[in-house]
Short mmCIF file of C-alpha atoms and ligand atoms in Angstrom, two decimals:
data_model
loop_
_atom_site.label_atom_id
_atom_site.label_comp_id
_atom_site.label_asym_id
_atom_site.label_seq_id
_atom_site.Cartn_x
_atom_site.Cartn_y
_atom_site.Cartn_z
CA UNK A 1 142.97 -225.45 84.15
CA UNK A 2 139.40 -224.98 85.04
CA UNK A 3 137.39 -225.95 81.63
CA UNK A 4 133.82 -225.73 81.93
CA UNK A 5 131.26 -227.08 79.77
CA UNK A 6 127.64 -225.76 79.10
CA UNK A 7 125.22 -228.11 77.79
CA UNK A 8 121.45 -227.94 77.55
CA UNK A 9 119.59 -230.70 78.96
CA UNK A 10 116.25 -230.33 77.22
CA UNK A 11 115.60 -230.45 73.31
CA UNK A 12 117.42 -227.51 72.74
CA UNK A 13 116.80 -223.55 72.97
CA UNK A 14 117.61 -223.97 77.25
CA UNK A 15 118.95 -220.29 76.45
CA UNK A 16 122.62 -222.09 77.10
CA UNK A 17 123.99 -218.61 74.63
CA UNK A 18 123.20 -216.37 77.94
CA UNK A 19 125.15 -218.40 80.11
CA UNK A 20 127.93 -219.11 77.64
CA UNK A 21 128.09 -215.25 77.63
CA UNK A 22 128.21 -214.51 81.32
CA UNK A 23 130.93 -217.62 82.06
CA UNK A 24 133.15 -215.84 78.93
CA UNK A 25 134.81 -213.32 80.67
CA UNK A 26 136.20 -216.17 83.54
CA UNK A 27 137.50 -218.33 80.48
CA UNK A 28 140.66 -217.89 78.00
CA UNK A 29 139.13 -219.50 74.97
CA UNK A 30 135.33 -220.61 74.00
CA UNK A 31 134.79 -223.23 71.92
CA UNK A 32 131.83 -224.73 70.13
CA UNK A 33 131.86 -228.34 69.04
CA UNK A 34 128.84 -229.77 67.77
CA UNK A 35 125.87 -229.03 65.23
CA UNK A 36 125.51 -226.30 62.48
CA UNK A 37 123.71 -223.17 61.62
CA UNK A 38 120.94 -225.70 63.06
CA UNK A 39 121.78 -223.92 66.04
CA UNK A 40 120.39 -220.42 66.77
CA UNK A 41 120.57 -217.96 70.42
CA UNK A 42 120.30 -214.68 70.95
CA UNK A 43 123.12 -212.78 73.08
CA UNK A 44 121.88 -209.34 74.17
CA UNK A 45 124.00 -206.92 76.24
CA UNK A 46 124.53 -203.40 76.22
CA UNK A 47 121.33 -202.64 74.77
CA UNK A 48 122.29 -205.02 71.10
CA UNK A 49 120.98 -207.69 70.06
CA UNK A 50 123.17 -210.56 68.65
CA UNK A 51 121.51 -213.15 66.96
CA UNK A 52 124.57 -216.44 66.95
CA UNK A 53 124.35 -219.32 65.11
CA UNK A 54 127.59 -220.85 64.35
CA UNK A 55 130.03 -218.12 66.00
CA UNK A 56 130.86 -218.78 69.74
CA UNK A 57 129.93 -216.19 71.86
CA UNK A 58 133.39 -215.46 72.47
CA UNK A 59 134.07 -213.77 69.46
CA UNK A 60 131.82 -210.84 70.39
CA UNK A 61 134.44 -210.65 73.41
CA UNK A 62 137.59 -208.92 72.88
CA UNK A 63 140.77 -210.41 73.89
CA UNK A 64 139.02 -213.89 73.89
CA UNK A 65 140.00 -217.01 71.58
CA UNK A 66 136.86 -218.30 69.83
CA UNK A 67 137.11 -221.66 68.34
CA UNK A 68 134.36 -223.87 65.94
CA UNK A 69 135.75 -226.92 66.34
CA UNK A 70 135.70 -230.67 64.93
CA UNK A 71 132.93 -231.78 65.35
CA UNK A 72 130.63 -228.86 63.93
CA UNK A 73 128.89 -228.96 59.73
CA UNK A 74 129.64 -225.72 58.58
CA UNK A 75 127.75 -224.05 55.84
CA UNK A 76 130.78 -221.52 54.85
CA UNK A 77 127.80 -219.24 53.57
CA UNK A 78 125.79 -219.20 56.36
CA UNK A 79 128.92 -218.62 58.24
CA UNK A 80 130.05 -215.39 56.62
CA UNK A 81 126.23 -214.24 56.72
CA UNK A 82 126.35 -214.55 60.43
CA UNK A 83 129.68 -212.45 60.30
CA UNK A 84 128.44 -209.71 58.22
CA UNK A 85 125.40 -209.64 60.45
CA UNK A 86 127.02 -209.17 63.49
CA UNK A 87 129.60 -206.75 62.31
CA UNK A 88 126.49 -204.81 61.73
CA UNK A 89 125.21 -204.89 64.97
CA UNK A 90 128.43 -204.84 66.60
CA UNK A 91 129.97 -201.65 64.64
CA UNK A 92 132.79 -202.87 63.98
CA UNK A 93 134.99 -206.22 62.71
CA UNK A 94 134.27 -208.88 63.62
CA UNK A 95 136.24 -210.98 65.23
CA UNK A 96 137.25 -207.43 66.93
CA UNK A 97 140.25 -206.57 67.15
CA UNK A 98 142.06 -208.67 69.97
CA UNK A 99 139.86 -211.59 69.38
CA UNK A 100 140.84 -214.65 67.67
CA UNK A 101 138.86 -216.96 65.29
CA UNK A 102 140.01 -220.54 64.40
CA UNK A 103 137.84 -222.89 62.63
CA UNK A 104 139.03 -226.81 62.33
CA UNK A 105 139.76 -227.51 58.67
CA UNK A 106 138.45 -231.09 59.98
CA UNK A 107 135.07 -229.82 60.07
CA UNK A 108 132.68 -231.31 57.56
CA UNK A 109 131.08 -228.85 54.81
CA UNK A 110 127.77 -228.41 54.30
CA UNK A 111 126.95 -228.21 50.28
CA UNK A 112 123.94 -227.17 48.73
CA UNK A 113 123.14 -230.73 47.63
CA UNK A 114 123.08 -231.50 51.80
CA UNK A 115 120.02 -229.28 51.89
CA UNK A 116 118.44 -230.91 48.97
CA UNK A 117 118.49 -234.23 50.32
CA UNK A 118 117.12 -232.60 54.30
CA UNK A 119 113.70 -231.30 52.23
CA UNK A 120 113.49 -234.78 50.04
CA UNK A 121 114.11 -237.19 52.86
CA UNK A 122 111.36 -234.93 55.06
CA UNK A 123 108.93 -234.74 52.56
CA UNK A 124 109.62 -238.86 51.80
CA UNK A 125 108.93 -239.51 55.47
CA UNK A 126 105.87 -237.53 55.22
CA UNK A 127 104.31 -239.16 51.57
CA UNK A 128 105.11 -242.47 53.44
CA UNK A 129 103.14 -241.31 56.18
CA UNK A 130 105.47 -241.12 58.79
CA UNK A 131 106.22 -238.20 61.39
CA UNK A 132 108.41 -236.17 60.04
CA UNK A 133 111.56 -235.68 61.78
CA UNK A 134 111.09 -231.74 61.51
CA UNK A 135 114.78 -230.67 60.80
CA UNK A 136 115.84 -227.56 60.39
CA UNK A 137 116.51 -228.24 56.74
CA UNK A 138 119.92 -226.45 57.21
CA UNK A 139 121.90 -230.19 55.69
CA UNK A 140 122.76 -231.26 59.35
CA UNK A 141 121.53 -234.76 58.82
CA UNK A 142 123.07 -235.45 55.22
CA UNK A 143 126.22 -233.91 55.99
CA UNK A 144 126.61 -235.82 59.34
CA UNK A 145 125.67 -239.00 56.99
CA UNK A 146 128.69 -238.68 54.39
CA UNK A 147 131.23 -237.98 57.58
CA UNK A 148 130.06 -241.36 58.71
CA UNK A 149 129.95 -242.83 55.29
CA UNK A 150 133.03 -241.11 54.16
CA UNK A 151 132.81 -241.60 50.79
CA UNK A 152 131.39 -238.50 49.61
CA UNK A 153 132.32 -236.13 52.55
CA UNK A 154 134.45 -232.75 51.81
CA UNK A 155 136.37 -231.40 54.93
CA UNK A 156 137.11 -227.37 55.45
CA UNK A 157 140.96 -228.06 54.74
CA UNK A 158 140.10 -229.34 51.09
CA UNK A 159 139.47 -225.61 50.74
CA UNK A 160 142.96 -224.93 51.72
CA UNK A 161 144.18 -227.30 48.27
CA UNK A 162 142.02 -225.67 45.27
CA UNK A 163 142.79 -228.36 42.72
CA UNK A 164 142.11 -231.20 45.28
CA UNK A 165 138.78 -229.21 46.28
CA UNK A 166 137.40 -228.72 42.08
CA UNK A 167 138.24 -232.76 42.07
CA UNK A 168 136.56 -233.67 44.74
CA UNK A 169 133.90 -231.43 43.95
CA UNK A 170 133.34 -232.34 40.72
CA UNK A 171 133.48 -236.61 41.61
CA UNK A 172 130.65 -235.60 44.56
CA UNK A 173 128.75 -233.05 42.78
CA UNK A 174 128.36 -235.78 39.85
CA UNK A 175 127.14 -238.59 42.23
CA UNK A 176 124.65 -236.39 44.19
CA UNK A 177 123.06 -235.21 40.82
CA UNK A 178 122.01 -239.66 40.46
CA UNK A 179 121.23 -239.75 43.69
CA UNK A 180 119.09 -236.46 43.87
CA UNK A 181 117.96 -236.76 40.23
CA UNK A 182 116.96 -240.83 40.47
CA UNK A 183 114.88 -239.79 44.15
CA UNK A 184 113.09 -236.94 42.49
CA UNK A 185 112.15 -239.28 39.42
CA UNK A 186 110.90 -242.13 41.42
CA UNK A 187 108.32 -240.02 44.12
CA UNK A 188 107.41 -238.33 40.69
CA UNK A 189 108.17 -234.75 41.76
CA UNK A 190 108.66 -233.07 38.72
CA UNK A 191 112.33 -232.19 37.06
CA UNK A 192 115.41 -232.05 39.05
CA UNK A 193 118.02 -229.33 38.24
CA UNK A 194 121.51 -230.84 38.41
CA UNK A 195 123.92 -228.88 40.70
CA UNK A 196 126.85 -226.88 38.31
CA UNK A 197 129.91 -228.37 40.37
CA UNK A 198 132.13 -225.42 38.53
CA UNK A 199 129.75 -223.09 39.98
CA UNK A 200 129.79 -224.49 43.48
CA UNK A 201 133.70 -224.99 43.48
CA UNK A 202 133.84 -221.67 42.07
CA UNK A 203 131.77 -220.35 45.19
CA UNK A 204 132.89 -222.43 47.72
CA UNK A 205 136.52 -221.39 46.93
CA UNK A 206 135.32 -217.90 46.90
CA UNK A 207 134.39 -218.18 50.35
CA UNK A 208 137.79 -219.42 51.19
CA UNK A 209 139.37 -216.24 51.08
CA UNK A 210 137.88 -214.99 53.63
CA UNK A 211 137.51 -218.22 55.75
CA UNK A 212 141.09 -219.26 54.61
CA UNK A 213 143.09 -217.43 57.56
CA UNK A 214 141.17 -219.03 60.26
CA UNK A 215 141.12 -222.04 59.36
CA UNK A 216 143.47 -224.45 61.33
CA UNK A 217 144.03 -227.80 63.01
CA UNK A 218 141.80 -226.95 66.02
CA UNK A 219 142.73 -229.97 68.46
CA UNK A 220 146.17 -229.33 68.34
CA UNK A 221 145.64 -225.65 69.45
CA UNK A 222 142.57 -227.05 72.21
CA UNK A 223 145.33 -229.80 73.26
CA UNK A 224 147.98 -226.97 73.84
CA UNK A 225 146.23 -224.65 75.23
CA UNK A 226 145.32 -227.57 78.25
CA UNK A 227 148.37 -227.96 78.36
CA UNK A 228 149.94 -224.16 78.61
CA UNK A 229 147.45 -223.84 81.51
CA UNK A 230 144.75 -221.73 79.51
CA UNK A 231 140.62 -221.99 80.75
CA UNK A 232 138.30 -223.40 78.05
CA UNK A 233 134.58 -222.80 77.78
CA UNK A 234 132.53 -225.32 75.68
CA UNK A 235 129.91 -224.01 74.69
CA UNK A 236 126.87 -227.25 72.99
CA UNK A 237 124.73 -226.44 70.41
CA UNK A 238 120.85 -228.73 71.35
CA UNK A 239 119.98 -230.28 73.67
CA UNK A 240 120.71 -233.57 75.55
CA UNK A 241 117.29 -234.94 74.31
CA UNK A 242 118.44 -234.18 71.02
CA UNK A 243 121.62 -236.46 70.76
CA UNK A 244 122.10 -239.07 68.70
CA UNK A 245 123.05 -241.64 70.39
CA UNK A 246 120.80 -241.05 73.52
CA UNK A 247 117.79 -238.58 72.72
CA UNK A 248 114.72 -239.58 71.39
CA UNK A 249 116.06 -241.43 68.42
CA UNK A 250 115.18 -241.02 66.00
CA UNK A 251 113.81 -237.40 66.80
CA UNK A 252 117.08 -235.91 67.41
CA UNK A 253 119.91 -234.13 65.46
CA UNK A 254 123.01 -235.77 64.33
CA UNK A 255 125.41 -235.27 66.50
CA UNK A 256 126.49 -235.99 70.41
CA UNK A 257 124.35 -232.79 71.58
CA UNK A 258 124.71 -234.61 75.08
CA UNK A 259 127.97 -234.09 77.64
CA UNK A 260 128.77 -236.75 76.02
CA UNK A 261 129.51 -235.40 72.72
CA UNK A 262 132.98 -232.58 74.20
CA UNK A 263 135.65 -235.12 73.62
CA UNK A 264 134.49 -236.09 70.26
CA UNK A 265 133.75 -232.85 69.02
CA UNK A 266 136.51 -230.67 70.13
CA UNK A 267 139.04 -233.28 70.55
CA UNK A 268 139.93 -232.70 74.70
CA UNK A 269 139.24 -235.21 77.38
CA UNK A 270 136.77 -235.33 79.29
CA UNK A 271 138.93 -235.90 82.63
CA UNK A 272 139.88 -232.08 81.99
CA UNK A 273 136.65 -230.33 82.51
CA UNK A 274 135.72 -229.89 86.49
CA UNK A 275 132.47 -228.08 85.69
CA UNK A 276 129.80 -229.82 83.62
CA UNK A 277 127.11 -226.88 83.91
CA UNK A 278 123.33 -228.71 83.17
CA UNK A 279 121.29 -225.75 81.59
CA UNK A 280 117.01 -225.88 81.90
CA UNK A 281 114.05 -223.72 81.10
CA UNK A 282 111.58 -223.65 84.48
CA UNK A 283 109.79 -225.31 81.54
CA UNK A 284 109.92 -227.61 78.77
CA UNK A 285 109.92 -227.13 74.93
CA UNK A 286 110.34 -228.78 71.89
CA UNK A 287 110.64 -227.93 67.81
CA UNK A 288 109.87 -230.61 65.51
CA UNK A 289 108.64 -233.81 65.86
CA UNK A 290 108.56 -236.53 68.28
CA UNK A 291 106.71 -237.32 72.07
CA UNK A 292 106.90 -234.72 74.35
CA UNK A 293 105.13 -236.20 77.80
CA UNK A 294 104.58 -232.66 79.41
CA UNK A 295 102.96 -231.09 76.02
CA UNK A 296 100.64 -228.83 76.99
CA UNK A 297 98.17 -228.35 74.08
CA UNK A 298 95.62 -225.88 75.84
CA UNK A 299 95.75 -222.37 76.87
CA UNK A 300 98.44 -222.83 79.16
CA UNK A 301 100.76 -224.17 76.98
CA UNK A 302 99.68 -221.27 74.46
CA UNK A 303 100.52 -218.88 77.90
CA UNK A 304 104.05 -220.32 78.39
CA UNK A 305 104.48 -219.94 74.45
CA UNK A 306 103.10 -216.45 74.22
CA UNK A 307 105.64 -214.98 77.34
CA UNK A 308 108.57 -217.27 76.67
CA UNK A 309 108.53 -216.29 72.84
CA UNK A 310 109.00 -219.36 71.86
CA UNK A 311 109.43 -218.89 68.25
CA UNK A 312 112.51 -221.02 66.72
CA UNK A 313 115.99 -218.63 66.11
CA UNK A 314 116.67 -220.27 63.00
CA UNK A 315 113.28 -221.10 61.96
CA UNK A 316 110.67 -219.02 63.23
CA UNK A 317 108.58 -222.27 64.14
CA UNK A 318 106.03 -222.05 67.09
CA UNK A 319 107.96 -224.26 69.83
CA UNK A 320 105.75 -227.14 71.39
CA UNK A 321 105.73 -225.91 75.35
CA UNK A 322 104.82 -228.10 78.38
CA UNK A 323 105.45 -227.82 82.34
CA UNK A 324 108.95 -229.27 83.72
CA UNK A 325 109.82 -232.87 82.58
CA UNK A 326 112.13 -233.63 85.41
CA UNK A 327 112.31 -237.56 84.24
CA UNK A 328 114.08 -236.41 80.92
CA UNK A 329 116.12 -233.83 82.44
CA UNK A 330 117.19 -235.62 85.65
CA UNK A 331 118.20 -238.25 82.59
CA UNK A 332 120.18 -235.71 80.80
CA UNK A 333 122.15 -234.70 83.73
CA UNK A 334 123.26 -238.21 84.35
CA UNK A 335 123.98 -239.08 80.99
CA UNK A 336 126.00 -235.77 80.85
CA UNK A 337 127.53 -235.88 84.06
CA UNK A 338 126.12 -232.44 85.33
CA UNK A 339 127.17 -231.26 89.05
CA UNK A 340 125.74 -227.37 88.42
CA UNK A 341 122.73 -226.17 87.26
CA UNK A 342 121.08 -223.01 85.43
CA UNK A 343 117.65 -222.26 85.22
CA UNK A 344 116.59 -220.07 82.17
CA UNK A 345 113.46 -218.21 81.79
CA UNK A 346 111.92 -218.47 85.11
CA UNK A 347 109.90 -215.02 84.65
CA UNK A 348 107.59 -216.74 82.16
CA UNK A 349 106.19 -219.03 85.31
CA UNK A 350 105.59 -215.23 86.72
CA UNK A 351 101.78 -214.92 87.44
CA UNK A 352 100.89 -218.85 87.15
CA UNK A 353 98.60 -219.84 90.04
CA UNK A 354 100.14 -222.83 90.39
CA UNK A 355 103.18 -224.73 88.52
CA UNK A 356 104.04 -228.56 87.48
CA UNK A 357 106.95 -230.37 87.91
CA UNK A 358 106.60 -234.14 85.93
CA UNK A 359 108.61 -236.31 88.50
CA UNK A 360 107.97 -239.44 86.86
CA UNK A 361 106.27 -241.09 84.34
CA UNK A 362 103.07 -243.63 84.12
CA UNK A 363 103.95 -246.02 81.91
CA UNK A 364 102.27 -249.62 81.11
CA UNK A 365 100.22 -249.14 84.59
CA UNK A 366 103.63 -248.41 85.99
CA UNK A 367 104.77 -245.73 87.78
CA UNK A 368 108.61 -244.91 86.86
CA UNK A 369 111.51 -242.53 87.04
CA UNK A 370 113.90 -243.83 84.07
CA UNK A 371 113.65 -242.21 80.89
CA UNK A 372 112.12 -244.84 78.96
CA UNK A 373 114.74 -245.78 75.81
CA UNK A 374 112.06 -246.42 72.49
CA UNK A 375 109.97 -243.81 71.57
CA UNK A 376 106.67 -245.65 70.98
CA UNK A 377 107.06 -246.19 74.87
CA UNK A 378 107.67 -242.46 75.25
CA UNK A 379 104.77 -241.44 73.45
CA UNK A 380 102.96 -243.92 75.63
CA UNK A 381 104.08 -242.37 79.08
CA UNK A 382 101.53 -239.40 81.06
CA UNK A 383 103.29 -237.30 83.03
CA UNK A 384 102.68 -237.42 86.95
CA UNK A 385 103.02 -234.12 88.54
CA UNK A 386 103.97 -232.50 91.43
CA UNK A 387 102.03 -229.17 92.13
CA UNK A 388 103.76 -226.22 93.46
CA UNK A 389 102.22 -222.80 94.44
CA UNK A 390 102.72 -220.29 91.67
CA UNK A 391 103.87 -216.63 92.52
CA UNK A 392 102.44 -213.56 91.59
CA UNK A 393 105.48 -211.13 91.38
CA UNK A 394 107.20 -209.62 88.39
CA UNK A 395 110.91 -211.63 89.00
CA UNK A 396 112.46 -209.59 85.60
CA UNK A 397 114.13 -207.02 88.28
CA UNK A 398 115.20 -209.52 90.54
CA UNK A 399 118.79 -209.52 91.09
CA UNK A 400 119.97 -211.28 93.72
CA UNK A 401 118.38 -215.32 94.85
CA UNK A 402 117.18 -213.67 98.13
CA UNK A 403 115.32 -210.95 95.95
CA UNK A 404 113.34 -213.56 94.12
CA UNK A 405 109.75 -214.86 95.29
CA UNK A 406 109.87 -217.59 98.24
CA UNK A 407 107.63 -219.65 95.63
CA UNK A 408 109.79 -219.18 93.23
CA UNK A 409 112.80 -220.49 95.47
CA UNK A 410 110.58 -223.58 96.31
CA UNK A 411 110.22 -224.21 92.60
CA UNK A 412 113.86 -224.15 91.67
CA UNK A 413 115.04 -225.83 94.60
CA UNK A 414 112.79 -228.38 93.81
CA UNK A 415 114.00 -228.80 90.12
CA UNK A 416 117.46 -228.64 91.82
CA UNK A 417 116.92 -230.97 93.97
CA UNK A 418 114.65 -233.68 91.32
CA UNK A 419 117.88 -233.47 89.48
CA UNK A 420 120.15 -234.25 91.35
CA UNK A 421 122.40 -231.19 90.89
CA UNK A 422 123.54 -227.74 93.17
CA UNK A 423 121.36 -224.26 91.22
CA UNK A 424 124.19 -222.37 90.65
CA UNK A 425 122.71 -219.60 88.25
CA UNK A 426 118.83 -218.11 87.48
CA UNK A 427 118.16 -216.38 84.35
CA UNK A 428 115.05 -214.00 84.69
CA UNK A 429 115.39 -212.06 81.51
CA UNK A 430 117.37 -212.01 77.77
CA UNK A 431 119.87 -209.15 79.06
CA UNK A 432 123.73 -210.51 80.41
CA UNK A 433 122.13 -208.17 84.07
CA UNK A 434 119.32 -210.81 84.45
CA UNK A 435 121.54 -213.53 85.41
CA UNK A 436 121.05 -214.16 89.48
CA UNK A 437 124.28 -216.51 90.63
CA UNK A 438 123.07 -218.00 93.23
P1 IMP B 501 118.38 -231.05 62.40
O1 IMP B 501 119.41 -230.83 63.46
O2 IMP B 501 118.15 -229.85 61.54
O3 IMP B 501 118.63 -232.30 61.61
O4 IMP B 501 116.96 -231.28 63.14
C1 IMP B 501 116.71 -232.44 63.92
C2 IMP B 501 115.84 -232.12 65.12
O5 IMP B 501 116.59 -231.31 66.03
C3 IMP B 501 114.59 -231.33 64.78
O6 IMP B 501 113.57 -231.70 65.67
C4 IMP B 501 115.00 -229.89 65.06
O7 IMP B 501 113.89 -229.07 65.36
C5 IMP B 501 115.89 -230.10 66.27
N1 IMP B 501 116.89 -229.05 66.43
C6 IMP B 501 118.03 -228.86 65.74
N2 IMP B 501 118.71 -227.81 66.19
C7 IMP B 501 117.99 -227.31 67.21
C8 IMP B 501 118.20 -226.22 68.11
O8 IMP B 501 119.20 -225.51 68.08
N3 IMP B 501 117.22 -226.03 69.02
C9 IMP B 501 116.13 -226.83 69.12
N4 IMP B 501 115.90 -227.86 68.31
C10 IMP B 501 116.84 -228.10 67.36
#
């Protein structure tokens, strides 16, 4: 059963949707397992645009099983947004016809009180004068806090049992109104308006109709389909940097956005994947807040920004840009176990004199390769670089690895080779035809 995972070994946006996409067709189901409508890529083929979120990019493939499983926070509204949207630019239903959706009804909901606390907790950690963590304010955090804490969390199947749901509403709803209510009283910010937990059931269940059909026990279906013999794509939402456990705590998300968060999230073992595919920009970027070592806060990094469009999906924030930290990838692919590689966006290095790859860190008058574990030390470190010869062709209509610049070569072999891994794909451009395998 060859079941291959894609995960992004940066702090998210590695452009993991494009090679999701192209690895689709070669796989039986896709499944995503992690995160919320945090996430955000863009899919374009055939001339349309897709902008996904929460769907897999299965579901825009016919014939295809597409699967949101355990581990992922939905935000039913956001969800059937992102449907509508895409049935828009598809022309047509969507899931299409062929295609199947199943969503765990173990995932966690996301309620409107989840986003509440994201903006008050932010905007606490900024009157105490502390970085802010820089969410997405989409409820990722808060929602991933009652799964852990249990107490107050509400699971998709509770939508499946409407009285059960309006009680459990109603108990949560009323707690969340102290909580919210006693936090906007004490930092003085004015009145707080208590949620209506008729309204929100009310809504919620609403939503359920449509959800309703595809909702099912997602790790029994995974488990069977291993064992029938079927091919499974997972597809991560972040990036490796990002996870909770070993990103740059605590300026991460709140999930396992690592390798090491597919058997928690979707519910399969780990011994049944054989590829673990590690996916890169040729350079580094970062939303939100936290040390980025490679930050370049100068004309280049404004350069990298400018042809990269590096804009957030979701957001629409500028994204911090830098050259190549191969420390915190080479980290990432060990942590996640990576033995293939992808390199996104290498076109935006097109026309750079010269290009950096950070092979290790100075740190304390030391020089050193490991990923340091605390971020005071991180924000400590200077990058030391390696200097490679830029190239001056357009790459954009390259199409094959010989095509592509010998520079160019150097510079991902390099990369390849800092990390540890075998380059097994280039992406030169957002269209599924700018995908070199190599
Ligand atoms: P949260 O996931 O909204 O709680 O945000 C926590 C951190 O993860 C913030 O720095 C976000 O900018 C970052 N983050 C969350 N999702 C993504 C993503 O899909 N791409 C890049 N950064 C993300």
């Amino acid at each position: 059963m060859p079941a291959t995972s894609v995960i992004g070994l940066q702090w998210g946006d590695e452009a993991k949707g494009k090679f999701v996409d192209v690895l689709t067709d070669q796989h039986d189901v896709v499944c995503r397992y992690l995160g919320g409508n945090n996430a955000g890529h863009t899919v374009v083929f055939d001339g349309k645009t897709f902008k996904l979120s929460l769907l897999p990019a299965g579901v825009l493939h016919p014939g295809k099983t597409a699967v949101i499983a355990t581990g992922v926070v939905l935000d039913p509204a956001a969800l059937l947004n992102e449907m509508d949207r895409a049935e828009q630019s598809m022309g047509g239903p969507v899931p299409p016809e062929g295609t199947e959706l199943l969503i765990s009804d173990r995932a966690h909901l996301i309620f409107p009180w989840h986003l509440a606390e994201d903006a008050a907790l932010e905007t606490d950690r900024g009157d105490a004068g502390q970085q802010k963590i820089g969410t997405t304010l989409r409820g990722i955090g808060p929602c991933y806090r009652d799964k852990a804490g249990r107490t107050h969390a509400v699971r998709a199947g509770d939508l499946l049992r409407p009285d059960r749901f309006r009680r459990r509403v109603a108990e949560v709803c009323a707690f969340k109104n102290r909580l919210l209510g006693a936090m906007t009283a004490s930092a003085g910010k004015g009145d707080f308006e208590p949620f209506d937990a008729d309204e929100i059931a009310d809504r919620y269940l609403g939503f359920a109709e449509r959800l309703g059909p595809y909702l099912t026990d997602t790790t029994a279906y995974l488990l069977n389909a291993v064992d029938s013999g079927k091919s499974i794509l997972f597809e991560a939402a972040q990036g490796s940097m990002l996870d909770i456990d070993h990103g740059t705590f605590p300026y991460v998300t709140s999930s396992n956005s690592s390798g090491c968060g597919v058997h928690p999230g979707s519910g399969v073992p780990e011994r049944h994947l054989d590829t673990m595919l590690g996916v890169v920009k040729a350079y580094s970027t970062r939303v939100g807040g936290g040390p980025f070592v490679t930050e370049l806060e100068d004309e280049t990094g404004d350069r990298i920004r400018t042809r990269g469009n590096e804009f957030g999906t979701v957001t629409g924030r500028p994204r911090r840009c830098g050259w190549f930290d191969a420390v915190a990838a080479r980290y990432a692919a060990r942590l996640s176990g990576v033995d293939a590689l992808a390199v996104s966006l290498l076109d935006v290095l097109d026309g750079f004199e010269e290009v950096k790859i950070c092979e290790a860190y100075e740190l304390n008058g030391q020089r050193t390769t490991d990923f340091p574990s605390h971020a005071d030390d991180l924000a400590e470190a200077t990058p030391v670089y390696r200097t490679l010869p830029g190239w001056s062709e357009d790459t954009t209509g390259c199409r094959t690895y010989a095509d592509l610049p010998a520079n160019a070569r150097t510079y991902l072999e390099t990369v390849a080779e800092v990390l540890g891994t075998e380059l097994k794909y280039v992406g030169v451009g957002p269209d599924r035809a700018q995908t070199i395998r190599v």
